[in-house]
PDB file of C-alpha atoms in Angstrom:
ATOM      1  CA  UNK A   1      -0.091  -0.103   0.030  1.00  0.00           C
ATOM      2  CA  UNK A   2       2.158   2.992  -1.129  1.00  0.00           C
ATOM      3  CA  UNK A   3       0.111   6.163  -0.311  1.00  0.00           C
ATOM      4  CA  UNK A   4       2.299   8.948  -1.278  1.00  0.00           C
ATOM      5  CA  UNK A   5       3.872   8.876  -4.652  1.00  0.00           C
ATOM      6  CA  UNK A   6       5.957  11.344  -6.824  1.00  0.00           C
ATOM      7  CA  UNK A   7       6.756  11.448 -10.474  1.00  0.00           C
ATOM      8  CA  UNK A   8       9.799  13.399 -11.381  1.00  0.00           C
ATOM      9  CA  UNK A   9       9.837  15.969  -8.404  1.00  0.00           C
ATOM     10  CA  UNK A  10       6.303  16.776  -8.309  1.00  0.00           C
ATOM     11  CA  UNK A  11       4.906  15.714  -5.165  1.00  0.00           C
ATOM     12  CA  UNK A  12       0.786  15.380  -4.922  1.00  0.00           C
ATOM     13  CA  UNK A  13      -0.939  17.951  -2.521  1.00  0.00           C
ATOM     14  CA  UNK A  14      -2.414  17.308   0.659  1.00  0.00           C
ATOM     15  CA  UNK A  15      -5.571  17.947  -0.807  1.00  0.00           C
ATOM     16  CA  UNK A  16      -4.967  15.258  -3.271  1.00  0.00           C
ATOM     17  CA  UNK A  17      -3.893  12.724  -0.891  1.00  0.00           C
ATOM     18  CA  UNK A  18      -6.861  13.177   1.544  1.00  0.00           C
ATOM     19  CA  UNK A  19      -9.143  13.121  -1.590  1.00  0.00           C
ATOM     20  CA  UNK A  20      -7.565   9.676  -2.561  1.00  0.00           C
ATOM     21  CA  UNK A  21      -7.834   8.365   0.862  1.00  0.00           C
ATOM     22  CA  UNK A  22     -11.285   9.121   1.531  1.00  0.00           C
ATOM     23  CA  UNK A  23     -12.306   7.571  -1.762  1.00  0.00           C
ATOM     24  CA  UNK A  24     -10.685   4.530  -0.760  1.00  0.00           C
ATOM     25  CA  UNK A  25     -12.300   4.524   2.903  1.00  0.00           C
ATOM     26  CA  UNK A  26     -15.663   5.471   1.581  1.00  0.00           C
ATOM     27  CA  UNK A  27     -15.356   2.321  -0.779  1.00  0.00           C
ATOM     28  CA  UNK A  28     -14.109   0.158   1.940  1.00  0.00           C
ATOM     29  CA  UNK A  29     -16.580   1.118   4.438  1.00  0.00           C
ATOM     30  CA  UNK A  30     -19.493   0.814   1.976  1.00  0.00           C
ATOM     31  CA  UNK A  31     -18.400  -2.913   2.088  1.00  0.00           C
ATOM     32  CA  UNK A  32     -18.199  -3.317   5.735  1.00  0.00           C
ATOM     33  CA  UNK A  33     -20.963  -3.163   8.327  1.00  0.00           C
ATOM     34  CA  UNK A  34     -20.484  -0.358  10.800  1.00  0.00           C
ATOM     35  CA  UNK A  35     -20.952  -2.228  13.754  1.00  0.00           C
ATOM     36  CA  UNK A  36     -19.628  -5.832  15.208  1.00  0.00           C
ATOM     37  CA  UNK A  37     -22.289  -8.452  15.845  1.00  0.00           C
ATOM     38  CA  UNK A  38     -22.663  -9.258  19.762  1.00  0.00           C
ATOM     39  CA  UNK A  39     -21.351 -12.737  19.015  1.00  0.00           C
ATOM     40  CA  UNK A  40     -18.197 -11.661  16.957  1.00  0.00           C
ATOM     41  CA  UNK A  41     -14.843 -12.715  18.093  1.00  0.00           C
ATOM     42  CA  UNK A  42     -13.313 -10.901  21.053  1.00  0.00           C
ATOM     43  CA  UNK A  43      -9.889  -9.426  20.458  1.00  0.00           C
ATOM     44  CA  UNK A  44      -6.917 -10.178  22.486  1.00  0.00           C
ATOM     45  CA  UNK A  45      -6.990  -8.585  25.951  1.00  0.00           C
ATOM     46  CA  UNK A  46      -3.719  -6.895  25.835  1.00  0.00           C
ATOM     47  CA  UNK A  47      -5.567  -4.104  23.964  1.00  0.00           C
ATOM     48  CA  UNK A  48      -8.623  -3.879  25.884  1.00  0.00           C
ATOM     49  CA  UNK A  49      -9.234  -0.018  27.058  1.00  0.00           C
ATOM     50  CA  UNK A  50      -6.011   1.496  25.479  1.00  0.00           C
ATOM     51  CA  UNK A  51      -5.866   5.073  26.324  1.00  0.00           C
ATOM     52  CA  UNK A  52      -5.616   6.648  23.041  1.00  0.00           C
ATOM     53  CA  UNK A  53      -4.371  10.213  24.754  1.00  0.00           C
ATOM     54  CA  UNK A  54      -1.018   8.507  24.938  1.00  0.00           C
ATOM     55  CA  UNK A  55      -0.893   8.473  21.109  1.00  0.00           C
ATOM     56  CA  UNK A  56      -2.145  12.133  20.400  1.00  0.00           C
ATOM     57  CA  UNK A  57       0.131  15.071  20.362  1.00  0.00           C
ATOM     58  CA  UNK A  58      -2.665  16.984  21.953  1.00  0.00           C
ATOM     59  CA  UNK A  59      -3.017  14.414  24.577  1.00  0.00           C
ATOM     60  CA  UNK A  60      -6.695  13.912  23.983  1.00  0.00           C
ATOM     61  CA  UNK A  61      -8.928  10.783  23.836  1.00  0.00           C
ATOM     62  CA  UNK A  62     -10.972   8.174  25.502  1.00  0.00           C
ATOM     63  CA  UNK A  63     -10.226   4.509  25.157  1.00  0.00           C
ATOM     64  CA  UNK A  64     -10.352   2.015  22.323  1.00  0.00           C
ATOM     65  CA  UNK A  65     -11.180  -1.784  22.073  1.00  0.00           C
ATOM     66  CA  UNK A  66      -8.226  -2.585  20.306  1.00  0.00           C
ATOM     67  CA  UNK A  67      -5.051  -0.789  19.138  1.00  0.00           C
ATOM     68  CA  UNK A  68      -3.366  -2.153  15.978  1.00  0.00           C
ATOM     69  CA  UNK A  69      -0.134  -0.844  14.912  1.00  0.00           C
ATOM     70  CA  UNK A  70       1.083  -2.797  11.867  1.00  0.00           C
ATOM     71  CA  UNK A  71       4.830  -2.714  10.873  1.00  0.00           C
ATOM     72  CA  UNK A  72       4.146  -3.758   7.396  1.00  0.00           C
ATOM     73  CA  UNK A  73       1.833  -3.636   4.350  1.00  0.00           C
ATOM     74  CA  UNK A  74       1.373  -7.821   5.028  1.00  0.00           C
ATOM     75  CA  UNK A  75       0.319  -7.007   8.861  1.00  0.00           C
ATOM     76  CA  UNK A  76      -2.123  -4.273   7.778  1.00  0.00           C
ATOM     77  CA  UNK A  77      -3.300  -6.433   5.342  1.00  0.00           C
ATOM     78  CA  UNK A  78      -3.928  -9.553   7.848  1.00  0.00           C
ATOM     79  CA  UNK A  79      -5.396  -6.860  10.170  1.00  0.00           C
ATOM     80  CA  UNK A  80      -7.792  -5.466   7.752  1.00  0.00           C
ATOM     81  CA  UNK A  81      -8.793  -8.989   6.975  1.00  0.00           C
ATOM     82  CA  UNK A  82      -9.559 -10.100  10.527  1.00  0.00           C
ATOM     83  CA  UNK A  83     -11.635  -6.691  11.042  1.00  0.00           C
ATOM     84  CA  UNK A  84     -13.568  -7.559   8.074  1.00  0.00           C
ATOM     85  CA  UNK A  85     -14.060 -11.097   9.191  1.00  0.00           C
ATOM     86  CA  UNK A  86     -15.318  -9.734  12.509  1.00  0.00           C
ATOM     87  CA  UNK A  87     -17.281  -6.953  11.079  1.00  0.00           C
ATOM     88  CA  UNK A  88     -15.397  -4.598  13.562  1.00  0.00           C
ATOM     89  CA  UNK A  89     -15.853  -0.885  13.474  1.00  0.00           C
ATOM     90  CA  UNK A  90     -12.441   0.697  13.009  1.00  0.00           C
ATOM     91  CA  UNK A  91     -10.607   4.311  13.058  1.00  0.00           C
ATOM     92  CA  UNK A  92      -7.370   5.359  10.921  1.00  0.00           C
ATOM     93  CA  UNK A  93      -5.264   7.281  13.481  1.00  0.00           C
ATOM     94  CA  UNK A  94      -1.910   7.854  11.302  1.00  0.00           C
ATOM     95  CA  UNK A  95       0.803   8.608  13.561  1.00  0.00           C
ATOM     96  CA  UNK A  96      -1.755  10.622  16.217  1.00  0.00           C
ATOM     97  CA  UNK A  97      -0.305  14.043  15.088  1.00  0.00           C
ATOM     98  CA  UNK A  98      -2.771  17.053  14.603  1.00  0.00           C
ATOM     99  CA  UNK A  99      -5.423  14.660  15.979  1.00  0.00           C
ATOM    100  CA  UNK A 100      -8.163  15.665  18.292  1.00  0.00           C
ATOM    101  CA  UNK A 101      -9.846  12.493  19.602  1.00  0.00           C
ATOM    102  CA  UNK A 102     -12.768  12.396  21.499  1.00  0.00           C
ATOM    103  CA  UNK A 103     -12.764  11.488  25.322  1.00  0.00           C
ATOM    104  CA  UNK A 104     -15.345   8.710  24.854  1.00  0.00           C
ATOM    105  CA  UNK A 105     -14.507   4.884  24.396  1.00  0.00           C
ATOM    106  CA  UNK A 106     -14.376   4.070  20.869  1.00  0.00           C
ATOM    107  CA  UNK A 107     -15.865   0.788  20.483  1.00  0.00           C
ATOM    108  CA  UNK A 108     -13.864  -0.768  17.913  1.00  0.00           C
ATOM    109  CA  UNK A 109     -10.201  -0.997  16.675  1.00  0.00           C
ATOM    110  CA  UNK A 110      -7.856   1.984  15.813  1.00  0.00           C
ATOM    111  CA  UNK A 111      -5.375   1.475  13.425  1.00  0.00           C
ATOM    112  CA  UNK A 112      -2.174   3.874  13.833  1.00  0.00           C
ATOM    113  CA  UNK A 113       0.462   3.842  11.099  1.00  0.00           C
ATOM    114  CA  UNK A 114       3.414   5.038  13.129  1.00  0.00           C
ATOM    115  CA  UNK A 115       5.278   1.823  12.619  1.00  0.00           C
ATOM    116  CA  UNK A 116       5.019   1.699   8.891  1.00  0.00           C
ATOM    117  CA  UNK A 117       7.930   3.594   7.942  1.00  0.00           C
ATOM    118  CA  UNK A 118       9.457   2.345   4.627  1.00  0.00           C
ATOM    119  CA  UNK A 119      10.645   4.250   1.891  1.00  0.00           C
ATOM    120  CA  UNK A 120      11.739   3.419  -1.513  1.00  0.00           C
ATOM    121  CA  UNK A 121      13.156   5.527  -4.255  1.00  0.00           C
ATOM    122  CA  UNK A 122      13.750   4.271  -7.854  1.00  0.00           C
ATOM    123  CA  UNK A 123      14.982   6.906  -9.753  1.00  0.00           C
ATOM    124  CA  UNK A 124      12.361   9.563  -9.517  1.00  0.00           C
ATOM    125  CA  UNK A 125       9.632   7.024  -8.277  1.00  0.00           C
ATOM    126  CA  UNK A 126       9.106   7.343  -4.629  1.00  0.00           C
ATOM    127  CA  UNK A 127       6.811   4.952  -2.593  1.00  0.00           C
ATOM    128  CA  UNK A 128       6.593   5.651   0.958  1.00  0.00           C
ATOM    129  CA  UNK A 129       4.314   3.855   3.787  1.00  0.00           C
ATOM    130  CA  UNK A 130       1.677   5.989   5.778  1.00  0.00           C
ATOM    131  CA  UNK A 131       3.624   6.257   8.782  1.00  0.00           C
ATOM    132  CA  UNK A 132       6.638   7.838   7.398  1.00  0.00           C
ATOM    133  CA  UNK A 133       7.201  11.489   9.158  1.00  0.00           C
ATOM    134  CA  UNK A 134       7.196  14.547   6.728  1.00  0.00           C
ATOM    135  CA  UNK A 135      11.039  15.479   7.674  1.00  0.00           C
ATOM    136  CA  UNK A 136      12.414  11.700   6.786  1.00  0.00           C
ATOM    137  CA  UNK A 137      10.279  11.829   3.707  1.00  0.00           C
ATOM    138  CA  UNK A 138      11.407  14.986   2.650  1.00  0.00           C
ATOM    139  CA  UNK A 139      15.171  14.250   3.675  1.00  0.00           C
ATOM    140  CA  UNK A 140      14.997  11.042   1.570  1.00  0.00           C
ATOM    141  CA  UNK A 141      13.827  12.951  -1.517  1.00  0.00           C
ATOM    142  CA  UNK A 142      16.437  15.734  -0.767  1.00  0.00           C
ATOM    143  CA  UNK A 143      19.100  13.058  -0.745  1.00  0.00           C
ATOM    144  CA  UNK A 144      18.051  11.411  -4.089  1.00  0.00           C
ATOM    145  CA  UNK A 145      18.035  14.984  -5.696  1.00  0.00           C
ATOM    146  CA  UNK A 146      14.367  15.142  -6.139  1.00  0.00           C
ATOM    147  CA  UNK A 147      14.004  18.292  -4.161  1.00  0.00           C
TER     148      UNK A 147
END
């Protein structure tokens, strides 16, 4: 899942990036029920009542049923397959920066991308995972003479 790509030295804008993500999420949510059945499989207790305020730069947020922090695209795919199978509600947090999280409990899974930080540069093509921070991304492009 390459979420940010460049062609030559032209980066897509934040607006274009969010439009693509919004379309993908809208499509995916249309295929997935908004809530779990009561008899759905329970998640591991290691993530019960995870305090989200510890993950937000603004230190806001209640708890969630499950926190998922994939370290690879395959781990993300596996987690999404399980979420889909269990018909679990989910929320994509990113890295938690610039996010105001409600103080209520979120009855579902929160997926945080902060551990997905791989970046690959092939000539003028840049592929980066969703958790890479902006300065690391910019430096990698600069080091590859794309800036």
